[in-house]
PDB file of C-alpha atoms in Angstrom:
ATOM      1  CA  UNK A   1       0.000   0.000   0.000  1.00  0.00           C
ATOM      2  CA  UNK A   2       1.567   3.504  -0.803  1.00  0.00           C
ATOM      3  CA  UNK A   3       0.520   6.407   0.543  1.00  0.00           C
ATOM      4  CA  UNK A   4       0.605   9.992  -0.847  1.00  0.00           C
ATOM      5  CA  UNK A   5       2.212  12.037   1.032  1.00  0.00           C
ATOM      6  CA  UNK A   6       3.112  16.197   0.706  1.00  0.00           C
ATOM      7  CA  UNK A   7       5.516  16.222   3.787  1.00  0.00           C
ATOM      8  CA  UNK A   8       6.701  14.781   6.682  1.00  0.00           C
ATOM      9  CA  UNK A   9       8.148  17.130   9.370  1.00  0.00           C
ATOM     10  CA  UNK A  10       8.778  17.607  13.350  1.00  0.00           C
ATOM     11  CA  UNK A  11       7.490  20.821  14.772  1.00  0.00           C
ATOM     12  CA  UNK A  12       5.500  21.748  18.107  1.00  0.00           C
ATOM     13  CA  UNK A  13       1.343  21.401  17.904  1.00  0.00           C
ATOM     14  CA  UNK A  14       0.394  24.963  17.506  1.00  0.00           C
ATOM     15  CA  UNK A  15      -3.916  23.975  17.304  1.00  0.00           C
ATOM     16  CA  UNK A  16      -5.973  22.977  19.880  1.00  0.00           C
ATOM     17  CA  UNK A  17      -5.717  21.190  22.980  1.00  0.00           C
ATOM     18  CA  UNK A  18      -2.445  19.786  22.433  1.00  0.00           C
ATOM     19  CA  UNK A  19      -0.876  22.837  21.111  1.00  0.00           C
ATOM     20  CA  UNK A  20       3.157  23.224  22.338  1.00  0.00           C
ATOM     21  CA  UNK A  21       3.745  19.611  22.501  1.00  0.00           C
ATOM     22  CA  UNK A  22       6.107  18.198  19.769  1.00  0.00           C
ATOM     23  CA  UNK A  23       4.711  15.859  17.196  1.00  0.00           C
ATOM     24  CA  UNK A  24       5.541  14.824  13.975  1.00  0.00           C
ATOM     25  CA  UNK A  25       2.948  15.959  11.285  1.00  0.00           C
ATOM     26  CA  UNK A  26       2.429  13.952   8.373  1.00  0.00           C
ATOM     27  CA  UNK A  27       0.316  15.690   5.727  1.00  0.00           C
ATOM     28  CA  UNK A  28      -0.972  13.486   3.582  1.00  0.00           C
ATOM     29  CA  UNK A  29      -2.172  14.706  -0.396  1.00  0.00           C
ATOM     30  CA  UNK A  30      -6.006  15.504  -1.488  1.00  0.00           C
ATOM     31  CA  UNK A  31      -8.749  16.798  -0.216  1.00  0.00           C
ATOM     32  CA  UNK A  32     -12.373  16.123  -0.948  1.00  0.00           C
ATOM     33  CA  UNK A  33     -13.558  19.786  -0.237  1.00  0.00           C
ATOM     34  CA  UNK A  34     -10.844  21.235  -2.994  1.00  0.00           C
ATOM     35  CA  UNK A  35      -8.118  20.146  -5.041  1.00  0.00           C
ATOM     36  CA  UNK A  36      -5.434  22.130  -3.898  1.00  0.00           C
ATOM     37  CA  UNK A  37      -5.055  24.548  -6.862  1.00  0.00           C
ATOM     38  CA  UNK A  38      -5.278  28.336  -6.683  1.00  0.00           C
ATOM     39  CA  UNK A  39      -7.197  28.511  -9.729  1.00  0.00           C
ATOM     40  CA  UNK A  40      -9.735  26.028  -8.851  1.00  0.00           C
ATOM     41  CA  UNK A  41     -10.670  27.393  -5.679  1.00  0.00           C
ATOM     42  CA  UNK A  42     -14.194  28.721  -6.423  1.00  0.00           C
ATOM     43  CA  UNK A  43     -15.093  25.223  -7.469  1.00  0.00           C
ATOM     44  CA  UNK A  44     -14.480  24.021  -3.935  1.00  0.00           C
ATOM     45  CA  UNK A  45     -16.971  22.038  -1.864  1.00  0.00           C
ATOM     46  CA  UNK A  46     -16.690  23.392   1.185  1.00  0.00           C
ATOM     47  CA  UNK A  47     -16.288  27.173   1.997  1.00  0.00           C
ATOM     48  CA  UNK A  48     -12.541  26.253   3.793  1.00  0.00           C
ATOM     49  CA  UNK A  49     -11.614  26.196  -0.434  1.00  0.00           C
ATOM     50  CA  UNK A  50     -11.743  30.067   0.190  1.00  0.00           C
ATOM     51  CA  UNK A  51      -9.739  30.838   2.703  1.00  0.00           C
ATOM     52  CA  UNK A  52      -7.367  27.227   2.960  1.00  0.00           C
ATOM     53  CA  UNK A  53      -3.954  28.138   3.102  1.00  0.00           C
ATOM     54  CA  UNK A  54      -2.131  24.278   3.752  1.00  0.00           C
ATOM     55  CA  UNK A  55      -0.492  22.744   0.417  1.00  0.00           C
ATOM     56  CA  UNK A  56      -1.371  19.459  -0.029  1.00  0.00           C
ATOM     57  CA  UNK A  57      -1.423  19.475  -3.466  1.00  0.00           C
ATOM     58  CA  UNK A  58       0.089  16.312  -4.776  1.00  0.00           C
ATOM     59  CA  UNK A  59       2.339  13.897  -2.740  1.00  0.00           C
ATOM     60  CA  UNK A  60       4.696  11.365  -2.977  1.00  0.00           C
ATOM     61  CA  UNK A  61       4.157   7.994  -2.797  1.00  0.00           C
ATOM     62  CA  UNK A  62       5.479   5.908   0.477  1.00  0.00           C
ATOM     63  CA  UNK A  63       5.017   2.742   1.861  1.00  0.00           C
ATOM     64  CA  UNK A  64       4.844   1.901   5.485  1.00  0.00           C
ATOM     65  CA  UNK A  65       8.287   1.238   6.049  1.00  0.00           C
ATOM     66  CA  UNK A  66       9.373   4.428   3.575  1.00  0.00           C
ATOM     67  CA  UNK A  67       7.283   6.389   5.851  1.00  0.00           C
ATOM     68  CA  UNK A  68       7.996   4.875   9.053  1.00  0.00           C
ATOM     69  CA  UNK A  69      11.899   5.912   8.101  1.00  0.00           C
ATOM     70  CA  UNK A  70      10.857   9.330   7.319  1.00  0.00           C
ATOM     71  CA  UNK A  71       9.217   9.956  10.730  1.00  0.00           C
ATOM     72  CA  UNK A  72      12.283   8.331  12.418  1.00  0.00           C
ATOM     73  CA  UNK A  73      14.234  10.762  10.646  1.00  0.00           C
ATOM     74  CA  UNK A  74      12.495  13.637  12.542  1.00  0.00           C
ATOM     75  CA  UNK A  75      12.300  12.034  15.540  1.00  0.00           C
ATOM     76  CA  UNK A  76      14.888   9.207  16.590  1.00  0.00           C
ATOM     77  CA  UNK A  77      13.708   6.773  18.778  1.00  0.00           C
ATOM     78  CA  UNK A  78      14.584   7.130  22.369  1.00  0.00           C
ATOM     79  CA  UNK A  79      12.830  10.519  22.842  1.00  0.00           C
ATOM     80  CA  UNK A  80       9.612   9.832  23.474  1.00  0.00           C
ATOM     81  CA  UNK A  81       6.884   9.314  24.218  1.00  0.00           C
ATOM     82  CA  UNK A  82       6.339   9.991  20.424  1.00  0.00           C
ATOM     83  CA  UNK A  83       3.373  11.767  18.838  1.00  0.00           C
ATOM     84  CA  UNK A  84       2.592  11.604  15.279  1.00  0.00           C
ATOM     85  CA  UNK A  85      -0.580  14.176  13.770  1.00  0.00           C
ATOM     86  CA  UNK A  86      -2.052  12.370  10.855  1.00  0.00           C
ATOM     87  CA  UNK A  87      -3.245  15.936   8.591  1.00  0.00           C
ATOM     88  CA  UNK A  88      -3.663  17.034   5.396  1.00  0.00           C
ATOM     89  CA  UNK A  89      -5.721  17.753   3.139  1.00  0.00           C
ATOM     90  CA  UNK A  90      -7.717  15.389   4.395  1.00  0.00           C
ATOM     91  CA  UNK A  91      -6.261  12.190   5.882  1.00  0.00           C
ATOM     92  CA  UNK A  92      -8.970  10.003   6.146  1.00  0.00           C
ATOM     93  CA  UNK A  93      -9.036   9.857   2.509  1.00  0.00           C
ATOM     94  CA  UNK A  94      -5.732   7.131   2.912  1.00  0.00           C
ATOM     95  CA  UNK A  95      -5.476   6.450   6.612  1.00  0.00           C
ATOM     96  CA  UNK A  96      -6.545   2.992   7.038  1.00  0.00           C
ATOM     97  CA  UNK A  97      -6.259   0.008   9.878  1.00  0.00           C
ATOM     98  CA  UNK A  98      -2.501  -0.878   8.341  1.00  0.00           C
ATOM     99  CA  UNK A  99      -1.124   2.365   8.578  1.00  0.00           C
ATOM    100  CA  UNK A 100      -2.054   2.732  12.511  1.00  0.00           C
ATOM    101  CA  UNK A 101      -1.650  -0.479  13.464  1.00  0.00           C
ATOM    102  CA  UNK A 102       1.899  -0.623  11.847  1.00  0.00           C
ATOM    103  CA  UNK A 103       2.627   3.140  13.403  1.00  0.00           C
ATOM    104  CA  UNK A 104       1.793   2.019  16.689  1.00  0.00           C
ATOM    105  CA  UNK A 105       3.613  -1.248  16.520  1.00  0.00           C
ATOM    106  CA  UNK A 106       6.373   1.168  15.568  1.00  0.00           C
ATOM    107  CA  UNK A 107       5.580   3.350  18.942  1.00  0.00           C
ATOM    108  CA  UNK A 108       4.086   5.959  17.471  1.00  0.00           C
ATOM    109  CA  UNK A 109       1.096   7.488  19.419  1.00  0.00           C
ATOM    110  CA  UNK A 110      -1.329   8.795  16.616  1.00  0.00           C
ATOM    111  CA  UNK A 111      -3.349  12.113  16.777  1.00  0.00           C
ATOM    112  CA  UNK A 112      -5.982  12.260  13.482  1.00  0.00           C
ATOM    113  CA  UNK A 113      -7.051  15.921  12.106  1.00  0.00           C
ATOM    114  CA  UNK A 114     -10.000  15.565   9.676  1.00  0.00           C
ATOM    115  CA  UNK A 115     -12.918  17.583   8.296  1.00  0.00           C
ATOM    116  CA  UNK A 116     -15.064  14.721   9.523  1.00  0.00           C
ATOM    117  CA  UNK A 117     -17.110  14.078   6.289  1.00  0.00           C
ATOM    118  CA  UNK A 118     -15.593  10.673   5.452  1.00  0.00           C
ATOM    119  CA  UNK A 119     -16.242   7.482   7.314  1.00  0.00           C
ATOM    120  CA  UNK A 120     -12.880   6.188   8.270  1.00  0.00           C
ATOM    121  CA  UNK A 121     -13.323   3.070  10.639  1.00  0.00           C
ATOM    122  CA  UNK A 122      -9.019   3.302  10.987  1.00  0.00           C
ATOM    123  CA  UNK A 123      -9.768   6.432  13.107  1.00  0.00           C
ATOM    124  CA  UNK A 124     -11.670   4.510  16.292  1.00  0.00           C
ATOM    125  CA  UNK A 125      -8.057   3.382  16.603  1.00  0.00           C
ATOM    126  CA  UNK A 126      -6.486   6.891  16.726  1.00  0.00           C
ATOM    127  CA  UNK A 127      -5.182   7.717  20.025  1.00  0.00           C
ATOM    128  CA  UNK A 128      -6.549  11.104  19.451  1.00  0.00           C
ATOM    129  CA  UNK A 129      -9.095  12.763  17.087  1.00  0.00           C
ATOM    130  CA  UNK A 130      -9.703  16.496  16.021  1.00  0.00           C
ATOM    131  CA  UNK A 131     -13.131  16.648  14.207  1.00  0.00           C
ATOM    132  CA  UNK A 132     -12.477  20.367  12.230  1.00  0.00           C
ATOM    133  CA  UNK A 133     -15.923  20.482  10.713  1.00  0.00           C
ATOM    134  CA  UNK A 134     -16.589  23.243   7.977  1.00  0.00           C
ATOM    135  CA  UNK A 135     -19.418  24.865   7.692  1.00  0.00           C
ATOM    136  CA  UNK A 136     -22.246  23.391   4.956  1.00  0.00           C
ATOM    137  CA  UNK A 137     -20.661  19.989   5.120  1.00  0.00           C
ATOM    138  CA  UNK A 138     -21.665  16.721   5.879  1.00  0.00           C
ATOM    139  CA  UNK A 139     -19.324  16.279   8.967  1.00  0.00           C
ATOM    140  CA  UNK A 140     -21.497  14.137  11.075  1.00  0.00           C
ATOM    141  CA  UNK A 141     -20.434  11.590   8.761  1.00  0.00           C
ATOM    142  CA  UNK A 142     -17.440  11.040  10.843  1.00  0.00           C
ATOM    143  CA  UNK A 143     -18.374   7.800  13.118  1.00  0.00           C
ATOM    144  CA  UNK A 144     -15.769   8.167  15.427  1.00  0.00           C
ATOM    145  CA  UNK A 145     -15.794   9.900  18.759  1.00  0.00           C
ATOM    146  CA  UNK A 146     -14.289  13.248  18.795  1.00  0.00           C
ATOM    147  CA  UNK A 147     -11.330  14.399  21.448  1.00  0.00           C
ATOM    148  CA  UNK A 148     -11.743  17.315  20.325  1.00  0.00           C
ATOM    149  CA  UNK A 149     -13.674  19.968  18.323  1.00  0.00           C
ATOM    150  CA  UNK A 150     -11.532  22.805  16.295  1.00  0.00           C
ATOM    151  CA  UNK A 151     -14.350  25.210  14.702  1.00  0.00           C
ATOM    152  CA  UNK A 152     -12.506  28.013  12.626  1.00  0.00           C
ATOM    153  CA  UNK A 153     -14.358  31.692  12.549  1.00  0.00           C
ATOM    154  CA  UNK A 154     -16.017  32.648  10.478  1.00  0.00           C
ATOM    155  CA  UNK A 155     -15.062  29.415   8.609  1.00  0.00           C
ATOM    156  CA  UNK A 156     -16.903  30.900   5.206  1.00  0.00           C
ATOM    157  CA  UNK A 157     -17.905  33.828   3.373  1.00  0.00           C
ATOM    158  CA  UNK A 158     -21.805  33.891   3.753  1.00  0.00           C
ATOM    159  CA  UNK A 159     -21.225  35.389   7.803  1.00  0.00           C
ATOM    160  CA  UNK A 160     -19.918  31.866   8.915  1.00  0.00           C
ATOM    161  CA  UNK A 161     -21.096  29.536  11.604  1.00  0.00           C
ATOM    162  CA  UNK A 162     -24.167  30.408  13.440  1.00  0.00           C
ATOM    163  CA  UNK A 163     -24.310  29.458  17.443  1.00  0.00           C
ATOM    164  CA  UNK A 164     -26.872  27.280  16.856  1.00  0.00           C
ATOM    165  CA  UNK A 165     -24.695  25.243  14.398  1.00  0.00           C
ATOM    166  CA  UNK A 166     -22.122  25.278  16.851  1.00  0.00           C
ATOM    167  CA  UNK A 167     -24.470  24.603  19.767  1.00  0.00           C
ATOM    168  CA  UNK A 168     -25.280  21.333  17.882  1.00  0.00           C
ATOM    169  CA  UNK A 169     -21.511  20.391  18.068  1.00  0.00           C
ATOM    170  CA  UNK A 170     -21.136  20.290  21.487  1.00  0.00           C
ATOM    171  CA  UNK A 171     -24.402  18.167  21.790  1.00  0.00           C
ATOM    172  CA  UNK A 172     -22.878  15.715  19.067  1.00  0.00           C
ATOM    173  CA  UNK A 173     -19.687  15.141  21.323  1.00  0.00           C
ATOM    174  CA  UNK A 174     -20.232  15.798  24.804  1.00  0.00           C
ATOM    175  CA  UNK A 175     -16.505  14.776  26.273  1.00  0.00           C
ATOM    176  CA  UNK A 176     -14.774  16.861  23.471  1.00  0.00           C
ATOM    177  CA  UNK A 177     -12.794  19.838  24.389  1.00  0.00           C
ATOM    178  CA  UNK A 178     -14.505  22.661  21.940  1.00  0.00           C
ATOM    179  CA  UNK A 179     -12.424  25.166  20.389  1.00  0.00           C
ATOM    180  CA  UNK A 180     -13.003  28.235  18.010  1.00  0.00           C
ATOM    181  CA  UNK A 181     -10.129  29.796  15.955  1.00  0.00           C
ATOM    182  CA  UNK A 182      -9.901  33.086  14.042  1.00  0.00           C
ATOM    183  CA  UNK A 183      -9.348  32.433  10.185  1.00  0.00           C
ATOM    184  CA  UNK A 184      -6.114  33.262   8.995  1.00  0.00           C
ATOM    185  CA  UNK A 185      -5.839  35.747   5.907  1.00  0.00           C
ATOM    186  CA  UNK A 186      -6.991  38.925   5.523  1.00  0.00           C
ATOM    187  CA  UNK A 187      -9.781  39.936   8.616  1.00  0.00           C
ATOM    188  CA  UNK A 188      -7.868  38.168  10.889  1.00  0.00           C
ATOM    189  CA  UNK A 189      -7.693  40.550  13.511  1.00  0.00           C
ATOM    190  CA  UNK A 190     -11.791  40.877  13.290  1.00  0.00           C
ATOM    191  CA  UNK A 191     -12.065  37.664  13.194  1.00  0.00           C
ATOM    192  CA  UNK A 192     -10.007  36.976  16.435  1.00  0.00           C
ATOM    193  CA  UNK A 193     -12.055  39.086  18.709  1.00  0.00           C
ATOM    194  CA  UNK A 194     -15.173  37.411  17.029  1.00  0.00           C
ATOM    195  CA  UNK A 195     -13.651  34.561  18.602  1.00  0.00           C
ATOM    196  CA  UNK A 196     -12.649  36.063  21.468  1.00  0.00           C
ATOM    197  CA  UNK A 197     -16.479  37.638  22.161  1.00  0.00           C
ATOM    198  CA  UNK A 198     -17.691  33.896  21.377  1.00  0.00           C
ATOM    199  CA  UNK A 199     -15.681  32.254  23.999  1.00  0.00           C
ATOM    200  CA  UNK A 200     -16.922  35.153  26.703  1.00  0.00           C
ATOM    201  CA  UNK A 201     -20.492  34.271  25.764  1.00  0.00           C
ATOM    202  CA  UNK A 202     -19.993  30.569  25.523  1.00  0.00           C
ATOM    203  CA  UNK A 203     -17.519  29.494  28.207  1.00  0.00           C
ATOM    204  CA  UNK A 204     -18.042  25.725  27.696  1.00  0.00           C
ATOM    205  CA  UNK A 205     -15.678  26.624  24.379  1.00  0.00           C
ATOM    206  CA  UNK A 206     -12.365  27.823  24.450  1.00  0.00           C
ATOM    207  CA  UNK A 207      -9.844  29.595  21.967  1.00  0.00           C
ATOM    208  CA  UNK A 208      -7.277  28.377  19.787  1.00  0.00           C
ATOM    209  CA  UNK A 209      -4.296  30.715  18.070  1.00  0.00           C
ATOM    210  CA  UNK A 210      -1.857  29.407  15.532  1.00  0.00           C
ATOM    211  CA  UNK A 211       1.056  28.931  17.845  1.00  0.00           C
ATOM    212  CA  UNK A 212       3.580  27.335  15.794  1.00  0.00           C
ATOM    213  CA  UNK A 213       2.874  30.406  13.251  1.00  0.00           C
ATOM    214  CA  UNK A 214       3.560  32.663  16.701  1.00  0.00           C
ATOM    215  CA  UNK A 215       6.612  31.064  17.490  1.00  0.00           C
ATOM    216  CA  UNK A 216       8.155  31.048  13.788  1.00  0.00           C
ATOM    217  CA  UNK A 217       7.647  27.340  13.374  1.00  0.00           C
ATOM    218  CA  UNK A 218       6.087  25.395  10.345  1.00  0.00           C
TER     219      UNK A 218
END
């Protein structure tokens, strides 16, 4: 089985709950919500094809043991406990029961970030899953119980997620930490204290910054 993969690379979680731990991210190639190209971004699916700024556009191809050599590479052995991120893209589109059963026979512990619209029966195994829903999208179609939930604000052109929306998400996965994040781009600083005002109002949630961009890491 080869996997497509865009990079492979050690940095510190900058997202969500486990953000300033160290991890190796592998981002695998594709997306089902858009391709990847600049030009093609209006024909997106979801409303992230507007504002997306991760390339995942094409990958190369890797086996398990290519793979497993490339994450050693970043991390030696002996440091650990290890984490690996499984990203994208969108992951689930390759991730299956080999891949983490053969990274965790390898002593990897494996975190999973996904837009939650595919059904990916490798994720129950995940040591850790980050449903990142966007807006419009069928992201219940996850079947997997989230550890967390990473919403990003606005998250879409049309005025973005209402709190009903996100009221739903926290009814969906009750033992999830919940998270909203500004989006990244131009607005940012607008959208920030929309998150910020959100969180006041809603203190079940909490907020998420970009740390690794912060810090100067990838």
């Amino acid at each position: 089985m080869n996997y497509f993969v865009r990079e492979v690379f050690v940095t510190l979680q900058g997202e969500g709950a486990r953000a300033g731990s160290k991890a190796v991210f592998v981002r695998f190639a594709g997306c089902n919500l858009w391709d990847g190209l600049e030009a093609h971004r209006s024909r997106g699916t979801g409303p992230c094809a507007t504002w997306c700024d991760t390339d995942f556009f094409r990958g190369e191809p890797h086996d398990l043991a290519r793979l497993l050599g490339a994450m050693d590479a970043a991390w030696p052995r002996g440091d650990g406990p290890r984490w690996c991120v499984l990203t994208g893209g969108e992951p689930t589109l390759q991730v299956d029961a080999a891949l983490v059963a053969g990274l965790h026979g390898a002593g990897w512990l494996v975190a999973v970030e996904t837009n939650g619209t595919v059904d990916a029966p490798a994720v129950r195994a995940c040591d850790w899953v980050c449903l990142s829903p966007k807006r419009g999208t069928a992201h219940a179609t996850l079947k997997a119980p989230a550890h967390e939930v990473k919403v990003v604000l606005p998250g879409g052109e049309a005025g973005g997620w209402t709190d009903h929306e996100l009221a739903a998400l926290s009814v969906d996965h009750p033992r999830a930490a919940l998270f909203v994040q500004p989006q990244d781009g131009p607005g940012r600083e607008a959208n920030l204290a929309h998150c910020v005002a959100f969180v006041m109002d809603h203190p079940a949630w909490r907020l998420s910054v970009q740390v690794h961009k912060i810090v100067g890491l990838p």
